[in-house]
PDB file of N, CA and C in Angstrom:
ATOM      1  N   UNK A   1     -29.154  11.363 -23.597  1.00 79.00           N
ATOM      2  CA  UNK A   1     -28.830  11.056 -22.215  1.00 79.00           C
ATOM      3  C   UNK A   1     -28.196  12.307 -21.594  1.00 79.00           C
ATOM      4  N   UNK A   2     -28.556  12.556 -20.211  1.00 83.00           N
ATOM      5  CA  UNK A   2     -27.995  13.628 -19.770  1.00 83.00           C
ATOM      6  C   UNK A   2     -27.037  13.125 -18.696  1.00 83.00           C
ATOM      7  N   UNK A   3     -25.955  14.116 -18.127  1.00 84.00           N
ATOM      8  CA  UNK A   3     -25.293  14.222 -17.710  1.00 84.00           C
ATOM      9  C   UNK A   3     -25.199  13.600 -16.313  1.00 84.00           C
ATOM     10  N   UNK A   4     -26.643  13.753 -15.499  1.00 86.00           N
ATOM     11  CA  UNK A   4     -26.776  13.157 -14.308  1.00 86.00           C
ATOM     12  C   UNK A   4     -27.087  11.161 -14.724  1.00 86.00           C
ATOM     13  N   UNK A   5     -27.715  10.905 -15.744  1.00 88.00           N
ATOM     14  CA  UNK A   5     -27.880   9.697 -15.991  1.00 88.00           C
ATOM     15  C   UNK A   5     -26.740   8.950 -16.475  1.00 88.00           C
ATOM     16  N   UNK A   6     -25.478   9.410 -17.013  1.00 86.00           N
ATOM     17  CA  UNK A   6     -24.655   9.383 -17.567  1.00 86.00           C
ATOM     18  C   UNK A   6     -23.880   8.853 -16.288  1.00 86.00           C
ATOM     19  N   UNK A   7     -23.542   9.708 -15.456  1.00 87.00           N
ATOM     20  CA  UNK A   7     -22.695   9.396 -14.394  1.00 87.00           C
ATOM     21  C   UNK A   7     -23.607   7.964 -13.764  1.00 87.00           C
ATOM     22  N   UNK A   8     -24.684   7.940 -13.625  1.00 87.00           N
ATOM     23  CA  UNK A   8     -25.247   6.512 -13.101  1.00 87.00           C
ATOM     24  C   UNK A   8     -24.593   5.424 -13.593  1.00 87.00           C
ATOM     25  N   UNK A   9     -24.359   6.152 -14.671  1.00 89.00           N
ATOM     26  CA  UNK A   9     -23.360   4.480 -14.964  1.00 89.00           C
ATOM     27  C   UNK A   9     -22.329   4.183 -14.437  1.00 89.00           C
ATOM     28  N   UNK A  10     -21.700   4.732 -13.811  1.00 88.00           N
ATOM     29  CA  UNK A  10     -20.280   4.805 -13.305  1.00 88.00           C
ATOM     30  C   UNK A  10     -19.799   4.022 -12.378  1.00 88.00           C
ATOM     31  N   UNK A  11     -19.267   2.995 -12.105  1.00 87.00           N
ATOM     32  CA  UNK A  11     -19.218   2.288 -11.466  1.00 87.00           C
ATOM     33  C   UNK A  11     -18.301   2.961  -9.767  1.00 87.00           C
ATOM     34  N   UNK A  12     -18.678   3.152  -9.180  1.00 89.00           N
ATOM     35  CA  UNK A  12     -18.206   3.864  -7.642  1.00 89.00           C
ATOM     36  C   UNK A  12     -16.888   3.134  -7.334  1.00 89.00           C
ATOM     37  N   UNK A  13     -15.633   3.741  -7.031  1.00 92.00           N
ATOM     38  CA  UNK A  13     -14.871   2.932  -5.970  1.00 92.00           C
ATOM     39  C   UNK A  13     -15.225   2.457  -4.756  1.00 92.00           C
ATOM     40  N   UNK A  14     -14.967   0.859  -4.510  1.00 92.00           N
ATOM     41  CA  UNK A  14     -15.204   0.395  -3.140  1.00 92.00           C
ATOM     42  C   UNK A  14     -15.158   0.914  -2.144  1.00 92.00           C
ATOM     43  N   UNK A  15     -15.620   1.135  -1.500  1.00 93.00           N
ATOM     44  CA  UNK A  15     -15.744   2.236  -0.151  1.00 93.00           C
ATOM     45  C   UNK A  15     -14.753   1.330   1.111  1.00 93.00           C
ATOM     46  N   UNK A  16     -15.680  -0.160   0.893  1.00 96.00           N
ATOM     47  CA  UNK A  16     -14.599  -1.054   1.769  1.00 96.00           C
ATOM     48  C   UNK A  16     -13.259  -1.290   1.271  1.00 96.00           C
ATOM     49  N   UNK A  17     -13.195  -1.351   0.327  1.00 96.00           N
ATOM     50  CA  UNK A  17     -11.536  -1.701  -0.090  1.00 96.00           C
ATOM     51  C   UNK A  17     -11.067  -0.508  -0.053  1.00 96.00           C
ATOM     52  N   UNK A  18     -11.642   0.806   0.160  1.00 95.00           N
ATOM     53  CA  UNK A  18     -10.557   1.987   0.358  1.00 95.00           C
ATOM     54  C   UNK A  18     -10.534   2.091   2.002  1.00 95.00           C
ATOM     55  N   UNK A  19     -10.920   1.580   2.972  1.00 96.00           N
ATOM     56  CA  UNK A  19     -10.990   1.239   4.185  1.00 96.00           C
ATOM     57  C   UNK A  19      -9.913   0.012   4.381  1.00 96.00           C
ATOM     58  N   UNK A  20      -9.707  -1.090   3.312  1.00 97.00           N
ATOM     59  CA  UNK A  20      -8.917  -1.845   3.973  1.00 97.00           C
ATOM     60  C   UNK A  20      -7.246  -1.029   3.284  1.00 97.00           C
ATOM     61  N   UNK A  21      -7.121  -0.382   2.272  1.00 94.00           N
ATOM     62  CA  UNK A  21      -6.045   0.115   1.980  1.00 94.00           C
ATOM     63  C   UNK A  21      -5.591   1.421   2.609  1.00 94.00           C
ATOM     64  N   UNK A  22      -6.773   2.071   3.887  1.00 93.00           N
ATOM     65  CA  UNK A  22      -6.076   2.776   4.920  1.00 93.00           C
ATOM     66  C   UNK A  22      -5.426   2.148   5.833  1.00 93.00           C
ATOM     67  N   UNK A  23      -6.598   1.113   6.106  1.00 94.00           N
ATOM     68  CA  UNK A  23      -5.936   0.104   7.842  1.00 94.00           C
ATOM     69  C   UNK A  23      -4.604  -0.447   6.908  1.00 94.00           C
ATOM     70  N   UNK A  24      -3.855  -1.064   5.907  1.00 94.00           N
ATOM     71  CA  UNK A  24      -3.133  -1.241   5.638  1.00 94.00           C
ATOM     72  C   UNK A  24      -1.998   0.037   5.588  1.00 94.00           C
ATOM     73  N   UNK A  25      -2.317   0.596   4.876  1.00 91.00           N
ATOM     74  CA  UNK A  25      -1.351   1.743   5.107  1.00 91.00           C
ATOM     75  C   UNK A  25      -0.661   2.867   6.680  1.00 91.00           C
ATOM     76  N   UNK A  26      -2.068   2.201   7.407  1.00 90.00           N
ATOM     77  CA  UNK A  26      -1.350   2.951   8.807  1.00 90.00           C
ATOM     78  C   UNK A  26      -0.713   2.157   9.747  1.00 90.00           C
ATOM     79  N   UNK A  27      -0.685   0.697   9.072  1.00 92.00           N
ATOM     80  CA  UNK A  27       0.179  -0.581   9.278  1.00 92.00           C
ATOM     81  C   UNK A  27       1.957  -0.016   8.936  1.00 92.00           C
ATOM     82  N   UNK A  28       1.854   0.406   7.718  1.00 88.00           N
ATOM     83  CA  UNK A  28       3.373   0.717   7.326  1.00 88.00           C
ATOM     84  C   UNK A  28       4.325   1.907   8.090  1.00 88.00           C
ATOM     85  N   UNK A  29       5.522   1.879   7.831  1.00 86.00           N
ATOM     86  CA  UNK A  29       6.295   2.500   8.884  1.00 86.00           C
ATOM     87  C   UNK A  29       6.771   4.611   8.472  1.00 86.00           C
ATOM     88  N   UNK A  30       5.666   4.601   7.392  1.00 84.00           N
ATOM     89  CA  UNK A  30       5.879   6.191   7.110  1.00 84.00           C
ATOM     90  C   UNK A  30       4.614   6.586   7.666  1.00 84.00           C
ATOM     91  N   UNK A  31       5.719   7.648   8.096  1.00 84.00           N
ATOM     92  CA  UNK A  31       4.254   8.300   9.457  1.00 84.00           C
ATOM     93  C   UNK A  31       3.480   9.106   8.203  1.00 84.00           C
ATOM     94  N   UNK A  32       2.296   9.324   8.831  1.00 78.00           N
ATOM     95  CA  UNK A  32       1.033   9.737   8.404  1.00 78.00           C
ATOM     96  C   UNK A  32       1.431  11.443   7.667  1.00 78.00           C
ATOM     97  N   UNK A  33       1.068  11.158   6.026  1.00 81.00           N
ATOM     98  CA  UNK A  33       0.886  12.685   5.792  1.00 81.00           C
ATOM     99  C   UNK A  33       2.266  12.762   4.830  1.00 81.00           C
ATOM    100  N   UNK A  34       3.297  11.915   5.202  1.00 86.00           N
ATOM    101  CA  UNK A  34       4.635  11.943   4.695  1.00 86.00           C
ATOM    102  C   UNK A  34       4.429  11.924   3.481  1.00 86.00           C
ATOM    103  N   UNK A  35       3.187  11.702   2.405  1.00 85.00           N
ATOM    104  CA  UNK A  35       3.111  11.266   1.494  1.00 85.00           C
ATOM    105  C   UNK A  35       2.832  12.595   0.873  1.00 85.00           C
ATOM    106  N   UNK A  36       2.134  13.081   1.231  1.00 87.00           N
ATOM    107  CA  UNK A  36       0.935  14.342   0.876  1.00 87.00           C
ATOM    108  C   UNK A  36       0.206  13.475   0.530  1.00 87.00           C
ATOM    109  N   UNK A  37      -0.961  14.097  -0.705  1.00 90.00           N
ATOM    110  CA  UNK A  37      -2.179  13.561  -0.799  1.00 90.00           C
ATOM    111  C   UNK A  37      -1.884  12.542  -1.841  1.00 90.00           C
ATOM    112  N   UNK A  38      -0.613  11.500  -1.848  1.00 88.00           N
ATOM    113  CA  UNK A  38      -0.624  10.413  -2.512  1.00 88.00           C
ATOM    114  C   UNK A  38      -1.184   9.463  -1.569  1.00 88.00           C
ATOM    115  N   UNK A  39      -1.237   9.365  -0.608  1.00 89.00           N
ATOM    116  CA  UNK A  39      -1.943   8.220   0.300  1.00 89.00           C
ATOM    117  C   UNK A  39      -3.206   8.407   0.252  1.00 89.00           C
ATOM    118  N   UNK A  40      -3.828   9.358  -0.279  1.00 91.00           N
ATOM    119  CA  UNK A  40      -5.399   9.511  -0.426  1.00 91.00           C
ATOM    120  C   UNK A  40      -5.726   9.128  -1.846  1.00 91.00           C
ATOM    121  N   UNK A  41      -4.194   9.165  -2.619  1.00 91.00           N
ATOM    122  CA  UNK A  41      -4.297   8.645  -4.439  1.00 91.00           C
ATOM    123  C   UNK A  41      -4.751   7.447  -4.180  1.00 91.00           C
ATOM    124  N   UNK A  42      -3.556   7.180  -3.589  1.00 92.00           N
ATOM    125  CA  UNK A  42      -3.485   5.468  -3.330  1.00 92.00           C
ATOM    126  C   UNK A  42      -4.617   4.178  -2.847  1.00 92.00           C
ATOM    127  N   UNK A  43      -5.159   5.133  -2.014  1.00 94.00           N
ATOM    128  CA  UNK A  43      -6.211   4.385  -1.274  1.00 94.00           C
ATOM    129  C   UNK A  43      -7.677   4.479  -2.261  1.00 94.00           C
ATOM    130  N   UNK A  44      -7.547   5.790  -2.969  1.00 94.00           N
ATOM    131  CA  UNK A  44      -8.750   5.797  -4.235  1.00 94.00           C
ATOM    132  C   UNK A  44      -8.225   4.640  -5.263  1.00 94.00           C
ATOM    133  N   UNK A  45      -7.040   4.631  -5.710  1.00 94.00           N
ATOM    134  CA  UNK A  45      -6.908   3.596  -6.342  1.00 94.00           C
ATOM    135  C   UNK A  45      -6.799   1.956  -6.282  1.00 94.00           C
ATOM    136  N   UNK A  46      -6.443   1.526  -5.222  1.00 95.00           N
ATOM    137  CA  UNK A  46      -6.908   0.526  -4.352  1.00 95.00           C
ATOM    138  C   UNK A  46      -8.237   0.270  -4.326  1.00 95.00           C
ATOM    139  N   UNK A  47      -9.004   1.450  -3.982  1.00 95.00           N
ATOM    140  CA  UNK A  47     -10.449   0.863  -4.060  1.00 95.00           C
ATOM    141  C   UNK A  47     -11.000   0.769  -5.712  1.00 95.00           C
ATOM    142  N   UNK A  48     -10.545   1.651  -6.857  1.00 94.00           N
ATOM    143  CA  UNK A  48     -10.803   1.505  -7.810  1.00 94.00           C
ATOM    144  C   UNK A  48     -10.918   0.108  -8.684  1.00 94.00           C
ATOM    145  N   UNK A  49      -9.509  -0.111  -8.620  1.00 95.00           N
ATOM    146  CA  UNK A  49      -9.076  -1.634  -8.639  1.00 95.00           C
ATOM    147  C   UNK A  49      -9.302  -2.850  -8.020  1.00 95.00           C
ATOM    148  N   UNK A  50     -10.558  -2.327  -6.526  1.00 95.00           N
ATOM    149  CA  UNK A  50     -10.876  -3.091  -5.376  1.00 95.00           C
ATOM    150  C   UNK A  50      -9.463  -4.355  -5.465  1.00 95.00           C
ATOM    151  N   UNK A  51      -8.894  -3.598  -4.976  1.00 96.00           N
ATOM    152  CA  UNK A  51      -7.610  -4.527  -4.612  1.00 96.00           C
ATOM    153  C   UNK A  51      -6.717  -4.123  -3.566  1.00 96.00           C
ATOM    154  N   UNK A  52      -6.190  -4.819  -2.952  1.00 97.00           N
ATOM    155  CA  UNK A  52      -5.291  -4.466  -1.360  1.00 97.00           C
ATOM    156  C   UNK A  52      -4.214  -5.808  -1.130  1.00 97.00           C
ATOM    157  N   UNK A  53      -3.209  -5.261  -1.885  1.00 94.00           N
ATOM    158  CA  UNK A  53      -2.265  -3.722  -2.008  1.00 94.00           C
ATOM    159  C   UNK A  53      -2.568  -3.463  -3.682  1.00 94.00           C
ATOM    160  N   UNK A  54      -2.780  -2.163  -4.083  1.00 92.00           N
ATOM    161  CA  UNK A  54      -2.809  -1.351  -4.989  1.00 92.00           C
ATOM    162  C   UNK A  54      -2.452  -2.222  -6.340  1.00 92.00           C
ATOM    163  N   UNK A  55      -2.569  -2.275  -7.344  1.00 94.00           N
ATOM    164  CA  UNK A  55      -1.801  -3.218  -8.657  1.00 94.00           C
ATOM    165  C   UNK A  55      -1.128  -1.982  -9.414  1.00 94.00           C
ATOM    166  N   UNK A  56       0.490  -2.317  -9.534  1.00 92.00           N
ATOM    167  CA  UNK A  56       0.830  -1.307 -10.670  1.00 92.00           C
ATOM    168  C   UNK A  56       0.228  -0.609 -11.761  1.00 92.00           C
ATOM    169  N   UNK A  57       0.440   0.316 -12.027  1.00 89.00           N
ATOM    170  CA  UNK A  57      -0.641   0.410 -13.308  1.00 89.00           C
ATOM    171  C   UNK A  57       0.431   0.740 -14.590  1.00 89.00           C
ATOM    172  N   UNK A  58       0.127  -0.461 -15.378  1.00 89.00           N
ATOM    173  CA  UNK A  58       1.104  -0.760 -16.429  1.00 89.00           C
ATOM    174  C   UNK A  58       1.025   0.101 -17.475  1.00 89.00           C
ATOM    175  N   UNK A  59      -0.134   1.071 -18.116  1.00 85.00           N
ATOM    176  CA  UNK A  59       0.030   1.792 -18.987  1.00 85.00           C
ATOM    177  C   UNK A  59      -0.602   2.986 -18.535  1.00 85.00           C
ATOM    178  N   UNK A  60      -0.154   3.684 -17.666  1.00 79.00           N
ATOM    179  CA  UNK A  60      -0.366   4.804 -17.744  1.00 79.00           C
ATOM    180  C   UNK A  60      -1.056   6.226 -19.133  1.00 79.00           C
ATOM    181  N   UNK A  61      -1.884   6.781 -18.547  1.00 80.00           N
ATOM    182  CA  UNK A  61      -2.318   7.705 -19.471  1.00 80.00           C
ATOM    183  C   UNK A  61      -2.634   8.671 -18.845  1.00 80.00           C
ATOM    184  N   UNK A  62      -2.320  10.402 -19.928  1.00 76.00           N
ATOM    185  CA  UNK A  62      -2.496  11.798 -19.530  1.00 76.00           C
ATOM    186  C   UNK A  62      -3.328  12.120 -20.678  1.00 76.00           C
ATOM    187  N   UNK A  63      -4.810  12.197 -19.940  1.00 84.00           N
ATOM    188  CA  UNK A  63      -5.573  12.780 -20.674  1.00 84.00           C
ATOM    189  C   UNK A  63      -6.015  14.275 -19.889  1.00 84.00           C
ATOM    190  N   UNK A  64      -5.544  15.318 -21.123  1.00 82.00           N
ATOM    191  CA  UNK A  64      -5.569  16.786 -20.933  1.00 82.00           C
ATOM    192  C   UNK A  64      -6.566  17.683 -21.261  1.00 82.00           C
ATOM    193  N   UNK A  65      -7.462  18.387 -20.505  1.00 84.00           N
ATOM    194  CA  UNK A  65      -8.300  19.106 -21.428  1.00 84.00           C
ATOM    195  C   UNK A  65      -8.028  20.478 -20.840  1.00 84.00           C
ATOM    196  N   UNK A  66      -7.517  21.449 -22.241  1.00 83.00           N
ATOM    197  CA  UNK A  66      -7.020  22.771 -21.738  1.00 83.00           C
ATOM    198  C   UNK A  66      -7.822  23.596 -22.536  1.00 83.00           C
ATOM    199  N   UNK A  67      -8.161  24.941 -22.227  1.00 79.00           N
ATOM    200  CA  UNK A  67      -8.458  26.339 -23.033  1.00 79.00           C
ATOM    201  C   UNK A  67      -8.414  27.383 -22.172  1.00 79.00           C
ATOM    202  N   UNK A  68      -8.336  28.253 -23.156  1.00 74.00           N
ATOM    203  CA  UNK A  68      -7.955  29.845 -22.833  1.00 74.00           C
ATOM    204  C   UNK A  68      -9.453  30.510 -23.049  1.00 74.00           C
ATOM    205  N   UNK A  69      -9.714  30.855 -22.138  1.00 74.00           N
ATOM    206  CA  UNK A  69     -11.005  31.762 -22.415  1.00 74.00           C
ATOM    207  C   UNK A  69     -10.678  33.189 -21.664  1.00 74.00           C
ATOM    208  N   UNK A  70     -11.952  33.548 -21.364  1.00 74.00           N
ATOM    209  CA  UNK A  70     -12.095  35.024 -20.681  1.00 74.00           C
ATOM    210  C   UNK A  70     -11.882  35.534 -19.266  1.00 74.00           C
ATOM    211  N   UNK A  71     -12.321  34.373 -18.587  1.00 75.00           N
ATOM    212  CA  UNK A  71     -12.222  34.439 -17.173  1.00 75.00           C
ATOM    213  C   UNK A  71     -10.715  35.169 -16.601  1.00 75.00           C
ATOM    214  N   UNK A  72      -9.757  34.636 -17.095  1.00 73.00           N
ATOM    215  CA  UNK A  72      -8.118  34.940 -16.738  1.00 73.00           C
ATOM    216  C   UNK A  72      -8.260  36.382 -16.465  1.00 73.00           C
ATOM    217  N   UNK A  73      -9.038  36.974 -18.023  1.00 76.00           N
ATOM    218  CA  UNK A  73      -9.167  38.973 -17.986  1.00 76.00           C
ATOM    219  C   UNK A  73     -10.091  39.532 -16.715  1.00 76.00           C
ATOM    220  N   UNK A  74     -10.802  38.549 -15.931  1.00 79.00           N
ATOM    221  CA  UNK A  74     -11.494  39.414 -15.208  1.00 79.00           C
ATOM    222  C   UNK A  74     -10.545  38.993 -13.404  1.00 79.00           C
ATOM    223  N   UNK A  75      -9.658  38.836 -13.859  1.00 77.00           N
ATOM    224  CA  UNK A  75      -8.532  39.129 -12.259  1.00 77.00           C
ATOM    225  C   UNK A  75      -8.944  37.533 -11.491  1.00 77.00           C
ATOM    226  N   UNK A  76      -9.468  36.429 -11.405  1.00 80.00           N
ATOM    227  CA  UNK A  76      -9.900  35.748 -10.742  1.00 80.00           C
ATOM    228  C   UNK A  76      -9.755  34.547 -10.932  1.00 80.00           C
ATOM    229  N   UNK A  77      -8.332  34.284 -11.983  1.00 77.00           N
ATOM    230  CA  UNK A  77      -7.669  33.306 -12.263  1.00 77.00           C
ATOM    231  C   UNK A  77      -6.132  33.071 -12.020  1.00 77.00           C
ATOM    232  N   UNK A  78      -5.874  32.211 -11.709  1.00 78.00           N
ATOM    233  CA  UNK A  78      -4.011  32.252 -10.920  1.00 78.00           C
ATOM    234  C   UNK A  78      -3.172  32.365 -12.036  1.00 78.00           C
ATOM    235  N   UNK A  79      -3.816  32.275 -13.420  1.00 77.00           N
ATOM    236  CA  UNK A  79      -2.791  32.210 -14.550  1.00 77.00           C
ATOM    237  C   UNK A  79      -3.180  33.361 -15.153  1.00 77.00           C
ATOM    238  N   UNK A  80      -2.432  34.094 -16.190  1.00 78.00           N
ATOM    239  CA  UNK A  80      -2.964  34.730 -17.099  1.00 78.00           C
ATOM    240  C   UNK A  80      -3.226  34.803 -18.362  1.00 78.00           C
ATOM    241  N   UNK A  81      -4.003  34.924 -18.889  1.00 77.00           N
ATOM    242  CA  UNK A  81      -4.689  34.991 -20.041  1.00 77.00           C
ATOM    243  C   UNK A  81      -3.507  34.386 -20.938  1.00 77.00           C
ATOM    244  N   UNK A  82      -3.824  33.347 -21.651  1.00 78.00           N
ATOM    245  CA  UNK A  82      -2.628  32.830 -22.391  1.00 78.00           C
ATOM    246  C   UNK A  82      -1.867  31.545 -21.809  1.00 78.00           C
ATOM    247  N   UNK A  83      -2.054  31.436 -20.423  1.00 80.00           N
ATOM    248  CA  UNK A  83      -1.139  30.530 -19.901  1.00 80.00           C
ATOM    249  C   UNK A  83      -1.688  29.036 -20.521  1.00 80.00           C
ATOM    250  N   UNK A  84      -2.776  28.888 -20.934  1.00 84.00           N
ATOM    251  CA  UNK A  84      -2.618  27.415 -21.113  1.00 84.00           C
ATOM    252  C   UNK A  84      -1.885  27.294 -21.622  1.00 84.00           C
ATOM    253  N   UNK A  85      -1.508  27.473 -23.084  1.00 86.00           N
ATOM    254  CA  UNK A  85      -0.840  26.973 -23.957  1.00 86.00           C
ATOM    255  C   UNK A  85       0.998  26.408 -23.332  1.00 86.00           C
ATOM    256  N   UNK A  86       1.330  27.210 -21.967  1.00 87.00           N
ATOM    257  CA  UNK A  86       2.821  27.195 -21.529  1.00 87.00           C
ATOM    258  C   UNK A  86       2.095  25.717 -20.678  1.00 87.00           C
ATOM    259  N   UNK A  87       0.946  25.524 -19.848  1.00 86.00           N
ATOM    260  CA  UNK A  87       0.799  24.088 -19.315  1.00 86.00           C
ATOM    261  C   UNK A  87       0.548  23.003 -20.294  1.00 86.00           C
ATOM    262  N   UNK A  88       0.099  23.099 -21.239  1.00 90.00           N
ATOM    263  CA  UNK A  88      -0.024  22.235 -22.222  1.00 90.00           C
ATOM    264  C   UNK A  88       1.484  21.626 -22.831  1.00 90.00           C
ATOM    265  N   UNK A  89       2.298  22.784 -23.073  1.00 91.00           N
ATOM    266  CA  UNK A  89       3.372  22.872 -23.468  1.00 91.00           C
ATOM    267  C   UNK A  89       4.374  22.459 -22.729  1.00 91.00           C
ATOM    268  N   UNK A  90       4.145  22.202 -21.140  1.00 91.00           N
ATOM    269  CA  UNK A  90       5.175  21.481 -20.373  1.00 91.00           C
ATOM    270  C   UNK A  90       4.656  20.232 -20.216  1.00 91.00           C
ATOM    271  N   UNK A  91       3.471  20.252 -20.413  1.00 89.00           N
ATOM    272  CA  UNK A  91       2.730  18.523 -20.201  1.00 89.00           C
ATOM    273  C   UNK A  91       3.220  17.645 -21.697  1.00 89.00           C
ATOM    274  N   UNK A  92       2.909  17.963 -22.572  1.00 90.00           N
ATOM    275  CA  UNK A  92       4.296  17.393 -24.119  1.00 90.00           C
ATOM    276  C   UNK A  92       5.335  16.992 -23.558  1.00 90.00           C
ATOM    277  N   UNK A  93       6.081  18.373 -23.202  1.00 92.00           N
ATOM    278  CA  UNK A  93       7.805  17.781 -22.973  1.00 92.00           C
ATOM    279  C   UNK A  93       8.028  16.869 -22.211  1.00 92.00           C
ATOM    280  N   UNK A  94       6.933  17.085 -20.979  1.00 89.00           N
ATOM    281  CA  UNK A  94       7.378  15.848 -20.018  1.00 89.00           C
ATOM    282  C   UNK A  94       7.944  16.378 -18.834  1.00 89.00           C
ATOM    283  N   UNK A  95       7.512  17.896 -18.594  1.00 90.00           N
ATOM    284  CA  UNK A  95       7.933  18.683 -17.537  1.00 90.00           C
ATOM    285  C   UNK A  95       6.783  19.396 -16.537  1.00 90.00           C
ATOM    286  N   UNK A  96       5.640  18.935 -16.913  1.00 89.00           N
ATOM    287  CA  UNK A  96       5.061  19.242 -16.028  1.00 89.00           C
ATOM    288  C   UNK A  96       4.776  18.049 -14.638  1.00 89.00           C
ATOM    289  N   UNK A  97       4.804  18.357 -13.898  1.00 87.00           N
ATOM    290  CA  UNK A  97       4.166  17.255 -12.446  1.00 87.00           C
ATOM    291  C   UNK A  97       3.379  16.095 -13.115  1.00 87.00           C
ATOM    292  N   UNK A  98       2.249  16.314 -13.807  1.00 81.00           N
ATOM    293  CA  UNK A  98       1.164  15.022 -13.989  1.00 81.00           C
ATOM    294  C   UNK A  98       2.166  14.441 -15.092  1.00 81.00           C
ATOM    295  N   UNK A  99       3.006  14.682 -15.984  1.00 83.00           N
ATOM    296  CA  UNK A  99       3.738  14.155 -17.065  1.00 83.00           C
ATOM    297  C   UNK A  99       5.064  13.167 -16.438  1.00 83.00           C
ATOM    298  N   UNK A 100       5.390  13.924 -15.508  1.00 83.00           N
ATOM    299  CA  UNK A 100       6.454  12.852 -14.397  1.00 83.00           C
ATOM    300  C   UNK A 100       5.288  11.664 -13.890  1.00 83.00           C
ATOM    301  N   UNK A 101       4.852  11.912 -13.199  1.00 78.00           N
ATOM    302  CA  UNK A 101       4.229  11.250 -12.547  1.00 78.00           C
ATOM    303  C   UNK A 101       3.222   9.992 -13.415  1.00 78.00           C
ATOM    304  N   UNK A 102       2.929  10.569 -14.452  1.00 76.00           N
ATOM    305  CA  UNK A 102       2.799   9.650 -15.749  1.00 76.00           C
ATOM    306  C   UNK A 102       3.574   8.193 -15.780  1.00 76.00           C
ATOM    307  N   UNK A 103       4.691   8.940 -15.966  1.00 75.00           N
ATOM    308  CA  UNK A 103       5.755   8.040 -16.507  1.00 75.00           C
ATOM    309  C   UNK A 103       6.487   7.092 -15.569  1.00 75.00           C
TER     310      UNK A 103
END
């Protein structure tokens, strides 16, 4: 199976239920944007869950996929050569952003 057939399986987030978890959200009293792009989380997840309002999500999971390759050496990467291992290494402790936000 290839890659494009693969994704066919995928079941799409509701397009309408991420429509009713905007009109809901521009119902509430934090002005627009206050969120950053958690109100665009939110509303993907809402539709994921096709549910309005959103359902907690009781077990959270951080699935990581990191490597160090070559690219870093040719100038056109924001990290340098080596850095995964320091993001990997704050995502463990529980100090990186997606590891808070995890939890």
């Amino acid at each position: 199976m290839n890659l494009d057939d693969f994704s066919d399986l995928i079941q799409r987030p509701d397009g309408g239920v991420r429509r009713d978890a905007e009109e809901r959200r521009e119902r509430l009293t934090v002005p627009p944007g206050a969120l950053g792009r958690l109100d665009e989380l939110g509303e993907w997840l809402s539709a994921a869950q096709q549910s309005v309002p959103v359902k907690a999500v009781e077990q959270p999971r951080l699935v990581l996929f990191a490597g160090d390759h070559g690219v870093a050496e040719l100038g056109v990467s924001g990290r340098p050569a080596g850095g995964a291992h320091e993001l990997v290494r704050a995502a463990l402790d529980g100090a990186s952003p997606v590891s808070v936000l995890a939890r």
